[in-house]
GROMACS .gro file of C-alpha atoms in nm:
model
  455
    1MET     CA    1  -6.903   3.421 -13.490
    2SER     CA    2  -7.204   3.555 -13.680
    3ALA     CA    3  -7.418   3.329 -13.901
    4THR     CA    4  -7.445   3.368 -14.279
    5HIS     CA    5  -7.661   3.676 -14.342
    6ILE     CA    6  -7.939   3.651 -14.605
    7LEU     CA    7  -8.167   3.932 -14.725
    8VAL     CA    8  -8.510   3.829 -14.859
    9VAL     CA    9  -8.687   4.092 -15.072
   10ASP     CA   10  -9.051   4.014 -15.160
   11ASP     CA   11  -9.375   4.214 -15.144
   12GLU     CA   12  -9.587   3.913 -15.036
   13PRO     CA   13  -9.587   3.880 -14.652
   14ASP     CA   14  -9.667   3.507 -14.652
   15ILE     CA   15  -9.376   3.424 -14.884
   16ARG     CA   16  -9.134   3.644 -14.685
   17ALA     CA   17  -9.236   3.475 -14.360
   18LEU     CA   18  -9.215   3.123 -14.504
   19ILE     CA   19  -8.869   3.174 -14.658
   20GLN     CA   20  -8.743   3.338 -14.339
   21GLU     CA   21  -8.867   3.050 -14.125
   22ILE     CA   22  -8.716   2.783 -14.351
   23LEU     CA   23  -8.378   2.957 -14.375
   24GLU     CA   24  -8.358   3.031 -14.003
   25ASP     CA   25  -8.429   2.664 -13.930
   26GLU     CA   26  -8.115   2.590 -14.138
   27GLY     CA   27  -7.904   2.823 -13.922
   28TYR     CA   28  -7.900   3.132 -14.144
   29ALA     CA   29  -7.956   3.485 -14.014
   30VAL     CA   30  -8.240   3.634 -14.220
   31VAL     CA   31  -8.358   3.993 -14.273
   32VAL     CA   32  -8.669   4.066 -14.482
   33ALA     CA   33  -8.767   4.368 -14.694
   34GLU     CA   34  -9.111   4.428 -14.846
   35ASN     CA   35  -9.002   4.654 -15.133
   36GLY     CA   36  -8.709   4.816 -15.311
   37GLU     CA   37  -8.672   5.107 -15.067
   38ALA     CA   38  -8.664   4.870 -14.767
   39ALA     CA   39  -8.405   4.659 -14.951
   40ARG     CA   40  -8.186   4.968 -15.002
   41HIS     CA   41  -8.216   5.054 -14.634
   42SER     CA   42  -8.117   4.699 -14.535
   43LEU     CA   43  -7.809   4.717 -14.759
   44ARG     CA   44  -7.706   5.042 -14.591
   45GLU     CA   45  -7.733   4.877 -14.251
   46ARG     CA   46  -7.529   4.570 -14.338
   47ARG     CA   47  -7.376   4.391 -14.633
   48PRO     CA   48  -7.558   4.056 -14.679
   49ASP     CA   49  -7.391   3.731 -14.784
   50LEU     CA   50  -7.677   3.649 -15.025
   51ILE     CA   51  -7.996   3.815 -15.155
   52LEU     CA   52  -8.321   3.647 -15.256
   53LEU     CA   53  -8.492   3.906 -15.478
   54ASP     CA   54  -8.847   3.903 -15.613
   55ILE     CA   55  -8.888   4.049 -15.963
   56TRP     CA   56  -9.239   4.196 -15.947
   57MET     CA   57  -9.281   4.454 -15.670
   58PRO     CA   58  -9.499   4.766 -15.658
   59ASP     CA   59  -9.242   5.044 -15.610
   60ARG     CA   60  -8.938   4.915 -15.799
   61ASP     CA   61  -8.901   4.583 -15.978
   62GLY     CA   62  -8.623   4.340 -15.897
   63ILE     CA   63  -8.449   4.372 -16.236
   64SER     CA   64  -8.414   4.750 -16.183
   65LEU     CA   65  -8.269   4.692 -15.835
   66LEU     CA   66  -8.030   4.430 -15.973
   67LYS     CA   67  -7.914   4.674 -16.241
   68GLU     CA   68  -7.871   4.951 -15.983
   69TRP     CA   69  -7.656   4.732 -15.759
   70SER     CA   70  -7.446   4.591 -16.042
   71GLU     CA   71  -7.366   4.942 -16.170
   72ASP     CA   72  -7.211   5.048 -15.838
   73SER     CA   73  -6.895   4.843 -15.781
   74GLY     CA   74  -7.052   4.512 -15.876
   75LEU     CA   75  -7.311   4.308 -15.691
   76PRO     CA   76  -7.237   4.302 -15.317
   77CYS     CA   77  -7.304   3.927 -15.297
   78PRO     CA   78  -7.477   3.645 -15.491
   79VAL     CA   79  -7.834   3.731 -15.592
   80ILE     CA   80  -8.104   3.469 -15.659
   81MET     CA   81  -8.408   3.600 -15.847
   82MET     CA   82  -8.764   3.480 -15.775
   83SER     CA   83  -9.078   3.524 -15.983
   84GLY     CA   84  -9.418   3.369 -16.050
   85HIS     CA   85  -9.448   3.539 -16.388
   86GLY     CA   86  -9.099   3.497 -16.528
   87THR     CA   87  -9.015   3.476 -16.893
   88VAL     CA   88  -8.707   3.353 -17.074
   89GLU     CA   89  -8.617   3.713 -17.158
   90THR     CA   90  -8.640   3.814 -16.793
   91ALA     CA   91  -8.421   3.524 -16.684
   92VAL     CA   92  -8.162   3.607 -16.952
   93GLU     CA   93  -8.155   3.973 -16.847
   94ALA     CA   94  -8.114   3.880 -16.480
   95THR     CA   95  -7.824   3.647 -16.565
   96ARG     CA   96  -7.661   3.918 -16.779
   97LEU     CA   97  -7.673   4.153 -16.483
   98GLY     CA   98  -7.498   3.897 -16.264
   99ALA     CA   99  -7.776   3.704 -16.091
  100TYR     CA  100  -7.662   3.359 -15.977
  101ASP     CA  101  -7.991   3.178 -16.054
  102PHE     CA  102  -8.362   3.219 -16.123
  103LEU     CA  103  -8.631   3.039 -15.921
  104GLU     CA  104  -8.993   3.011 -16.027
  105LYS     CA  105  -9.286   3.046 -15.786
  106PRO     CA  106  -9.446   2.860 -15.623
  107LEU     CA  107  -9.109   2.786 -15.467
  108SER     CA  108  -8.983   2.437 -15.400
  109MET     CA  109  -8.822   2.470 -15.056
  110ALA     CA  110  -8.581   2.183 -15.128
  111LYS     CA  111  -8.467   2.353 -15.449
  112LEU     CA  112  -8.445   2.688 -15.270
  113LEU     CA  113  -8.215   2.551 -14.999
  114LEU     CA  114  -7.998   2.370 -15.254
  115THR     CA  115  -7.965   2.685 -15.468
  116VAL     CA  116  -7.877   2.897 -15.165
  117GLU     CA  117  -7.611   2.647 -15.058
  118ARG     CA  118  -7.460   2.630 -15.408
  119ALA     CA  119  -7.461   3.010 -15.449
  120LEU     CA  120  -7.277   3.060 -15.120
  121GLU     CA  121  -7.023   2.789 -15.207
  122ALA     CA  122  -6.966   2.934 -15.557
  123ASP     CA  123  -6.909   3.279 -15.405
  124LYS     CA  124  -6.658   3.138 -15.159
  125LEU     CA  125  -6.465   2.958 -15.434
  126GLN     CA  126  -6.462   3.269 -15.651
  127ARG     CA  127  -6.316   3.479 -15.369
  128GLU     CA  128  -6.051   3.214 -15.300
  129ASN     CA  129  -5.956   3.201 -15.668
  130VAL     CA  130  -5.925   3.580 -15.684
  131GLY     CA  131  -5.699   3.567 -15.380
  132LEU     CA  132  -5.476   3.301 -15.532
  133LYS     CA  133  -5.438   3.494 -15.857
  134ARG     CA  134  -5.348   3.810 -15.670
  135ARG     CA  135  -5.057   3.668 -15.474
  136ALA     CA  136  -4.803   3.389 -15.468
  137PRO     CA  137  -4.937   3.042 -15.386
  138LEU     CA  138  -4.954   2.973 -15.016
  139VAL     CA  139  -4.884   2.650 -14.834
  140PRO     CA  140  -5.173   2.505 -14.633
  141GLU     CA  141  -4.980   2.534 -14.309
  142PRO     CA  142  -4.636   2.649 -14.198
  143ILE     CA  143  -4.390   2.377 -14.304
  144GLY     CA  144  -4.112   2.236 -14.090
  145ARG     CA  145  -4.036   1.970 -13.832
  146SER     CA  146  -3.803   2.188 -13.628
  147ALA     CA  147  -3.892   2.253 -13.266
  148ALA     CA  148  -3.957   2.620 -13.347
  149MET     CA  149  -4.210   2.544 -13.621
  150GLN     CA  150  -4.382   2.266 -13.428
  151ARG     CA  151  -4.420   2.501 -13.132
  152LEU     CA  152  -4.557   2.774 -13.360
  153ARG     CA  153  -4.819   2.544 -13.514
  154GLU     CA  154  -4.932   2.427 -13.171
  155GLN     CA  155  -4.963   2.789 -13.053
  156VAL     CA  156  -5.180   2.873 -13.354
  157LYS     CA  157  -5.408   2.574 -13.298
  158ARG     CA  158  -5.465   2.678 -12.937
  159ILE     CA  159  -5.522   3.044 -13.024
  160ALA     CA  160  -5.762   2.953 -13.306
  161GLN     CA  161  -6.007   2.810 -13.053
  162HIS     CA  162  -6.046   3.153 -12.894
  163ASP     CA  163  -6.181   3.462 -13.067
  164THR     CA  164  -5.899   3.698 -12.972
  165TRP     CA  165  -5.715   3.945 -13.193
  166VAL     CA  166  -5.365   3.843 -13.291
  167LEU     CA  167  -5.047   4.034 -13.376
  168ILE     CA  168  -4.801   3.846 -13.600
  169THR     CA  169  -4.445   3.973 -13.630
  170GLY     CA  170  -4.153   3.854 -13.838
  171GLU     CA  171  -3.928   3.940 -14.128
  172PRO     CA  172  -4.068   3.984 -14.482
  173GLY     CA  173  -4.097   3.653 -14.664
  174SER     CA  174  -4.092   3.447 -14.344
  175GLY     CA  175  -4.449   3.322 -14.385
  176ARG     CA  176  -4.653   3.565 -14.177
  177GLU     CA  177  -4.956   3.563 -14.410
  178THR     CA  178  -4.937   3.185 -14.435
  179LEU     CA  179  -4.959   3.172 -14.056
  180ALA     CA  180  -5.258   3.410 -14.056
  181ARG     CA  181  -5.443   3.196 -14.311
  182TYR     CA  182  -5.358   2.881 -14.116
  183LEU     CA  183  -5.501   3.046 -13.802
  184HIS     CA  184  -5.823   3.127 -13.991
  185SER     CA  185  -5.848   2.772 -14.127
  186GLN     CA  186  -5.821   2.625 -13.775
  187SER     CA  187  -6.083   2.857 -13.623
  188ALA     CA  188  -6.462   2.844 -13.605
  189ARG     CA  189  -6.462   3.119 -13.870
  190ARG     CA  190  -6.307   2.894 -14.135
  191GLU     CA  191  -6.624   2.892 -14.348
  192ARG     CA  192  -6.646   3.272 -14.347
  193GLN     CA  193  -6.445   3.531 -14.540
  194PHE     CA  194  -6.072   3.588 -14.504
  195VAL     CA  195  -6.000   3.941 -14.628
  196ASP     CA  196  -5.645   4.067 -14.677
  197LEU     CA  197  -5.599   4.447 -14.663
  198SER     CA  198  -5.250   4.570 -14.750
  199VAL     CA  199  -5.216   4.883 -14.536
  200SER     CA  200  -4.894   4.990 -14.705
  201GLY     CA  201  -5.075   4.992 -15.041
  202ILE     CA  202  -5.346   5.237 -14.928
  203THR     CA  203  -5.314   5.590 -15.066
  204ARG     CA  204  -5.253   5.834 -14.783
  205GLY     CA  205  -5.583   5.976 -14.659
  206ASN     CA  206  -5.781   5.691 -14.817
  207ALA     CA  207  -5.766   5.447 -14.525
  208ALA     CA  208  -6.119   5.526 -14.400
  209TYR     CA  209  -6.263   5.450 -14.746
  210GLU     CA  210  -6.078   5.117 -14.764
  211LEU     CA  211  -6.159   5.014 -14.407
  212PHE     CA  212  -6.515   5.142 -14.360
  213GLY     CA  213  -6.648   5.190 -14.714
  214SER     CA  214  -6.866   5.478 -14.831
  215GLU     CA  215  -7.219   5.572 -14.930
  216ALA     CA  216  -7.348   5.855 -15.146
  217ASP     CA  217  -7.670   5.906 -15.342
  218GLY     CA  218  -7.788   5.557 -15.255
  219HIS     CA  219  -7.468   5.393 -15.382
  220ILE     CA  220  -7.276   5.184 -15.129
  221HIS     CA  221  -6.913   5.072 -15.132
  222TYR     CA  222  -6.842   4.809 -14.866
  223GLY     CA  223  -6.505   4.845 -14.694
  224ALA     CA  224  -6.277   4.568 -14.570
  225LEU     CA  225  -6.443   4.546 -14.227
  226GLU     CA  226  -6.783   4.466 -14.381
  227GLN     CA  227  -6.636   4.237 -14.646
  228ALA     CA  228  -6.481   4.032 -14.364
  229ALA     CA  229  -6.793   4.037 -14.142
  230GLY     CA  230  -6.813   3.716 -13.940
  231GLY     CA  231  -6.468   3.612 -14.065
  232THR     CA  232  -6.111   3.736 -14.039
  233LEU     CA  233  -5.956   4.064 -14.151
  234LEU     CA  234  -5.580   4.059 -14.207
  235LEU     CA  235  -5.420   4.403 -14.171
  236ASP     CA  236  -5.093   4.352 -14.355
  237GLU     CA  237  -4.811   4.587 -14.241
  238VAL     CA  238  -5.040   4.756 -13.989
  239ALA     CA  239  -4.750   4.979 -13.873
  240ASP     CA  240  -4.783   5.174 -14.199
  241MET     CA  241  -5.130   5.298 -14.104
  242ASP     CA  242  -5.139   5.675 -14.043
  243LEU     CA  243  -5.235   5.805 -13.699
  244GLU     CA  244  -5.575   5.937 -13.809
  245ALA     CA  245  -5.675   5.598 -13.951
  246GLN     CA  246  -5.544   5.428 -13.636
  247GLY     CA  247  -5.781   5.641 -13.428
  248GLN     CA  248  -6.077   5.557 -13.652
  249LEU     CA  249  -5.998   5.185 -13.639
  250LEU     CA  250  -5.965   5.199 -13.261
  251GLY     CA  251  -6.309   5.359 -13.235
  252ALA     CA  252  -6.462   5.082 -13.447
  253LEU     CA  253  -6.295   4.811 -13.239
  254ASP     CA  254  -6.405   4.974 -12.913
  255THR     CA  255  -6.770   5.021 -13.006
  256GLY     CA  256  -6.821   4.736 -13.255
  257SER     CA  257  -6.964   4.986 -13.504
  258PHE     CA  258  -6.853   5.258 -13.744
  259LEU     CA  259  -6.977   5.510 -13.996
  260ARG     CA  260  -6.910   5.468 -14.365
  261VAL     CA  261  -6.756   5.771 -14.536
  262GLY     CA  262  -7.056   5.992 -14.616
  263GLY     CA  263  -7.287   5.776 -14.406
  264SER     CA  264  -7.510   5.887 -14.119
  265GLU     CA  265  -7.614   5.556 -13.960
  266PRO     CA  266  -7.368   5.336 -13.763
  267VAL     CA  267  -7.290   4.993 -13.906
  268ARG     CA  268  -7.243   4.702 -13.667
  269VAL     CA  269  -6.948   4.475 -13.736
  270GLU     CA  270  -6.828   4.148 -13.586
  271VAL     CA  271  -6.487   4.040 -13.717
  272ARG     CA  272  -6.158   3.894 -13.602
  273ILE     CA  273  -5.855   4.116 -13.656
  274VAL     CA  274  -5.514   3.966 -13.735
  275ALA     CA  275  -5.244   4.234 -13.769
  276VAL     CA  276  -4.908   4.169 -13.934
  277THR     CA  277  -4.593   4.377 -13.918
  278GLN     CA  278  -4.218   4.352 -13.966
  279ARG     CA  279  -4.159   4.647 -13.735
  280ASN     CA  280  -4.125   4.662 -13.357
  281LEU     CA  281  -4.455   4.826 -13.262
  282GLU     CA  282  -4.338   4.894 -12.906
  283GLU     CA  283  -4.059   5.111 -13.048
  284ASP     CA  284  -4.310   5.283 -13.277
  285VAL     CA  285  -4.532   5.351 -12.974
  286ARG     CA  286  -4.238   5.510 -12.790
  287ALA     CA  287  -4.160   5.718 -13.100
  288GLU     CA  288  -4.531   5.819 -13.119
  289ARG     CA  289  -4.568   5.669 -13.465
  290PHE     CA  290  -4.827   5.416 -13.343
  291ARG     CA  291  -5.107   5.464 -13.093
  292GLU     CA  292  -5.043   5.290 -12.763
  293ASP     CA  293  -5.412   5.209 -12.706
  294LEU     CA  294  -5.444   5.049 -13.051
  295PHE     CA  295  -5.126   4.850 -12.992
  296TYR     CA  296  -5.274   4.695 -12.677
  297HIS     CA  297  -5.599   4.619 -12.863
  298LEU     CA  298  -5.413   4.434 -13.137
  299ASN     CA  299  -5.149   4.271 -12.918
  300VAL     CA  300  -5.385   4.047 -12.721
  301VAL     CA  301  -5.198   3.740 -12.847
  302PRO     CA  302  -4.855   3.797 -13.009
  303LEU     CA  303  -4.704   3.542 -13.246
  304HIS     CA  304  -4.352   3.565 -13.389
  305VAL     CA  305  -4.256   3.384 -13.709
  306PRO     CA  306  -3.884   3.295 -13.696
  307ALA     CA  307  -3.655   3.383 -13.987
  308LEU     CA  308  -3.559   3.082 -14.200
  309ARG     CA  309  -3.197   3.103 -14.085
  310GLU     CA  310  -3.326   3.039 -13.730
  311HIS     CA  311  -3.476   2.702 -13.831
  312ASN     CA  312  -3.251   2.604 -14.121
  313GLU     CA  313  -3.300   2.233 -14.048
  314ASP     CA  314  -3.636   2.276 -14.226
  315VAL     CA  315  -3.470   2.379 -14.555
  316PRO     CA  316  -3.468   2.025 -14.711
  317GLU     CA  317  -3.840   1.979 -14.636
  318LEU     CA  318  -3.921   2.320 -14.784
  319LEU     CA  319  -3.717   2.241 -15.095
  320ASN     CA  320  -3.909   1.915 -15.143
  321TYR     CA  321  -4.242   2.088 -15.091
  322TYR     CA  322  -4.181   2.356 -15.354
  323VAL     CA  323  -4.035   2.110 -15.605
  324ASP     CA  324  -4.353   1.903 -15.571
  325TYR     CA  325  -4.569   2.215 -15.590
  326PHE     CA  326  -4.416   2.355 -15.909
  327ALA     CA  327  -4.401   2.013 -16.074
  328THR     CA  328  -4.771   1.955 -15.998
  329HIS     CA  329  -4.925   2.299 -16.046
  330GLU     CA  330  -4.699   2.461 -16.306
  331LYS     CA  331  -4.588   2.145 -16.489
  332LEU     CA  332  -4.219   2.225 -16.437
  333PRO     CA  333  -3.975   1.933 -16.461
  334TYR     CA  334  -3.922   1.740 -16.139
  335ARG     CA  335  -3.563   1.768 -16.014
  336ARG     CA  336  -3.411   1.665 -15.681
  337PHE     CA  337  -3.159   1.869 -15.486
  338SER     CA  338  -2.830   1.687 -15.427
  339VAL     CA  339  -2.705   1.630 -15.073
  340GLY     CA  340  -2.431   1.887 -15.130
  341ALA     CA  341  -2.683   2.145 -15.253
  342GLN     CA  342  -2.910   2.083 -14.956
  343ASN     CA  343  -2.625   2.115 -14.709
  344PHE     CA  344  -2.508   2.434 -14.875
  345LEU     CA  345  -2.860   2.582 -14.860
  346ARG     CA  346  -2.901   2.485 -14.497
  347HIS     CA  347  -2.615   2.721 -14.416
  348TYR     CA  348  -2.714   2.997 -14.655
  349PRO     CA  349  -2.834   3.308 -14.458
  350TRP     CA  350  -3.165   3.344 -14.652
  351PRO     CA  351  -3.215   3.722 -14.632
  352GLY     CA  352  -3.544   3.680 -14.823
  353ASN     CA  353  -3.656   3.387 -14.604
  354VAL     CA  354  -3.906   3.128 -14.735
  355ARG     CA  355  -4.009   3.353 -15.025
  356GLU     CA  356  -3.648   3.355 -15.148
  357LEU     CA  357  -3.630   2.977 -15.120
  358LYS     CA  358  -3.951   2.937 -15.320
  359ASN     CA  359  -3.818   3.168 -15.592
  360LEU     CA  360  -3.488   2.977 -15.602
  361VAL     CA  361  -3.667   2.645 -15.654
  362GLN     CA  362  -3.879   2.790 -15.934
  363ARG     CA  363  -3.567   2.940 -16.099
  364VAL     CA  364  -3.361   2.620 -16.105
  365LEU     CA  365  -3.658   2.416 -16.230
  366ILE     CA  366  -3.712   2.660 -16.518
  367LEU     CA  367  -3.350   2.723 -16.615
  368GLY     CA  368  -3.174   2.402 -16.512
  369ALA     CA  369  -3.136   2.066 -16.684
  370GLY     CA  370  -3.094   1.711 -16.562
  371ASP     CA  371  -3.254   1.520 -16.280
  372GLU     CA  372  -3.034   1.667 -16.007
  373VAL     CA  373  -2.980   2.023 -15.883
  374THR     CA  374  -2.612   2.047 -15.791
  375GLN     CA  375  -2.438   2.273 -15.542
  376ASN     CA  376  -2.262   2.459 -15.824
  377GLU     CA  377  -2.596   2.529 -15.990
  378VAL     CA  378  -2.741   2.657 -15.664
  379GLU     CA  379  -2.441   2.882 -15.603
  380GLY     CA  380  -2.474   3.021 -15.953
  381ALA     CA  381  -2.845   3.085 -15.904
  382LEU     CA  382  -2.783   3.268 -15.577
  383GLY     CA  383  -2.465   3.448 -15.682
  384THR     CA  384  -2.121   3.372 -15.539
  385PRO     CA  385  -2.150   3.313 -15.164
  386VAL     CA  386  -1.968   3.562 -14.944
  387PRO     CA  387  -1.891   3.427 -14.596
  388VAL     CA  388  -1.964   3.649 -14.302
  389PRO     CA  389  -1.665   3.735 -14.075
  390ASN     CA  390  -1.627   3.485 -13.791
  391GLN     CA  391  -1.883   3.255 -13.960
  392PRO     CA  392  -1.806   2.885 -13.897
  393LEU     CA  393  -1.637   2.708 -14.189
  394GLU     CA  394  -1.935   2.481 -14.254
  395GLY     CA  395  -2.147   2.791 -14.319
  396ALA     CA  396  -1.969   2.844 -14.653
  397VAL     CA  397  -1.838   2.499 -14.751
  398SER     CA  398  -2.006   2.161 -14.755
  399PHE     CA  399  -1.814   1.880 -14.584
  400ASP     CA  400  -1.964   1.620 -14.819
  401GLN     CA  401  -1.685   1.641 -15.082
  402PRO     CA  402  -1.312   1.567 -15.126
  403LEU     CA  403  -1.074   1.777 -14.915
  404ARG     CA  404  -0.905   1.936 -15.219
  405HIS     CA  405  -1.237   2.058 -15.360
  406ALA     CA  406  -1.349   2.187 -15.022
  407ARG     CA  407  -1.020   2.374 -14.978
  408GLU     CA  408  -1.056   2.538 -15.322
  409LEU     CA  409  -1.412   2.645 -15.244
  410PHE     CA  410  -1.303   2.791 -14.913
  411GLU     CA  411  -1.011   2.980 -15.071
  412LYS     CA  412  -1.237   3.117 -15.344
  413ALA     CA  413  -1.505   3.225 -15.095
  414TYR     CA  414  -1.239   3.379 -14.867
  415LEU     CA  415  -1.076   3.579 -15.147
  416GLU     CA  416  -1.415   3.686 -15.287
  417TYR     CA  417  -1.494   3.825 -14.945
  418GLN     CA  418  -1.162   4.007 -14.924
  419LEU     CA  419  -1.217   4.156 -15.271
  420GLU     CA  420  -1.553   4.295 -15.164
  421LYS     CA  421  -1.421   4.416 -14.831
  422HIS     CA  422  -1.124   4.606 -14.979
  423ALA     CA  423  -1.295   4.718 -15.303
  424ALA     CA  424  -1.047   4.513 -15.512
  425ASN     CA  425  -0.741   4.683 -15.358
  426VAL     CA  426  -0.483   4.402 -15.393
  427SER     CA  427  -0.228   4.565 -15.163
  428LYS     CA  428  -0.476   4.577 -14.873
  429MET     CA  429  -0.595   4.223 -14.954
  430ALA     CA  430  -0.239   4.085 -14.951
  431LYS     CA  431  -0.163   4.253 -14.619
  432GLU     CA  432  -0.473   4.113 -14.445
  433ALA     CA  433  -0.434   3.769 -14.601
  434GLY     CA  434  -0.061   3.755 -14.515
  435MET     CA  435   0.039   3.680 -14.877
  436GLU     CA  436   0.287   3.825 -15.123
  437ARG     CA  437   0.114   4.026 -15.395
  438THR     CA  438   0.265   3.810 -15.672
  439HIS     CA  439   0.146   3.492 -15.504
  440LEU     CA  440  -0.196   3.648 -15.446
  441TYR     CA  441  -0.231   3.737 -15.816
  442ARG     CA  442  -0.145   3.380 -15.916
  443LYS     CA  443  -0.394   3.239 -15.666
  444LEU     CA  444  -0.672   3.468 -15.794
  445ARG     CA  445  -0.606   3.364 -16.155
  446SER     CA  446  -0.600   2.994 -16.065
  447LEU     CA  447  -0.941   3.028 -15.898
  448GLY     CA  448  -1.088   3.220 -16.193
  449ILE     CA  449  -1.140   3.542 -15.997
  450GLU     CA  450  -1.118   3.857 -16.211
  451ILE     CA  451  -1.010   4.169 -16.023
  452LYS     CA  452  -1.101   4.419 -16.295
  453GLU     CA  453  -1.467   4.315 -16.276
  454ARG     CA  454  -1.482   4.435 -15.914
  455ARG     CA  455  -1.350   4.787 -15.973
   0.00000   0.00000   0.00000
């Protein structure tokens, strides 16, 4: 994993050398530039994690450079200004343009190191906050005490110790991104960037710009590969990448370098790739929708996230987690799920997986009342359950209730299923159920099932 990369821009050789020596002793990777043009060249070669920028330089002053960089697509990283002739007005202008801090010369090395550390930490927190605002909250690690989830967590911990690429498969909503973030948090790259690139959201033909960035007329846009340098790049729904972009990505992975769009000099990159997909990439390879060579590059270590219905014993723990989460972070009322509701949800098929469960918890906490979430409330929130043919009885009805109530629930679920199956044709329903039509009508009315609503 590469060290934190710092660019020092100052026209005084002694100061450049001193700062470089101090920072390198602290474990940072340092590049120096003696003027504005050298600084521009360094930015073309590689995106730094932090810039120390002198204000007074012969060819182009630091404030002008700061303004130039901020007018592109925002500053590429935190910038700390340095000057021996600074004024209040200069400091205010630098702050307005986005500089993190302003240090006066002669420099105090202790203050310099502290400011660098704080700037890098502030940048990391800002990126994490942007990520949290952009997507649903994520759990710190995949939740569940089932054998499947325990095995999955152990696999991730072992894989995290090695710097291999990983392919994560599983249904939407099953927790694939959570697993990718957990992998990053357990690896030696945990202090570096985690960048999430949604491949399916890239406009067709724009993948090279998003992945590799661009440069034109001295203006640089850093793509996802450079943003994640030294850290982890998540390629979400990688199967949606077009074949041309797949070839370009393969070239970058093979050589460890790439060209920005419009660029002429190769850019070195060192990053861990985690690819995520809901599709079977081997089938896509056979259908020539996905490059076979790229598949083998990405599939060094495959991980499969099971659907929630495959580890439904974890449902109660997930319910408790999300109740606690929403009560703590969104100030929703704390409510507990009854035993009957938990048993019912354990046997629910969860087509939307963990994401659907999270949404259900949020819904009943917002709309419900009372300390307890009942089975009836859960059924209402999910819609009337329809049992699958040949599904065991306990899949539709909880056993933790009186026999009469359980029988009524079963009859209602059974007749709801028959209504859907036969498009509310009572004659066909009666024949399959082995009931007289008159008796069937009475039974439907007694259970509160309206036929006309289904037609």
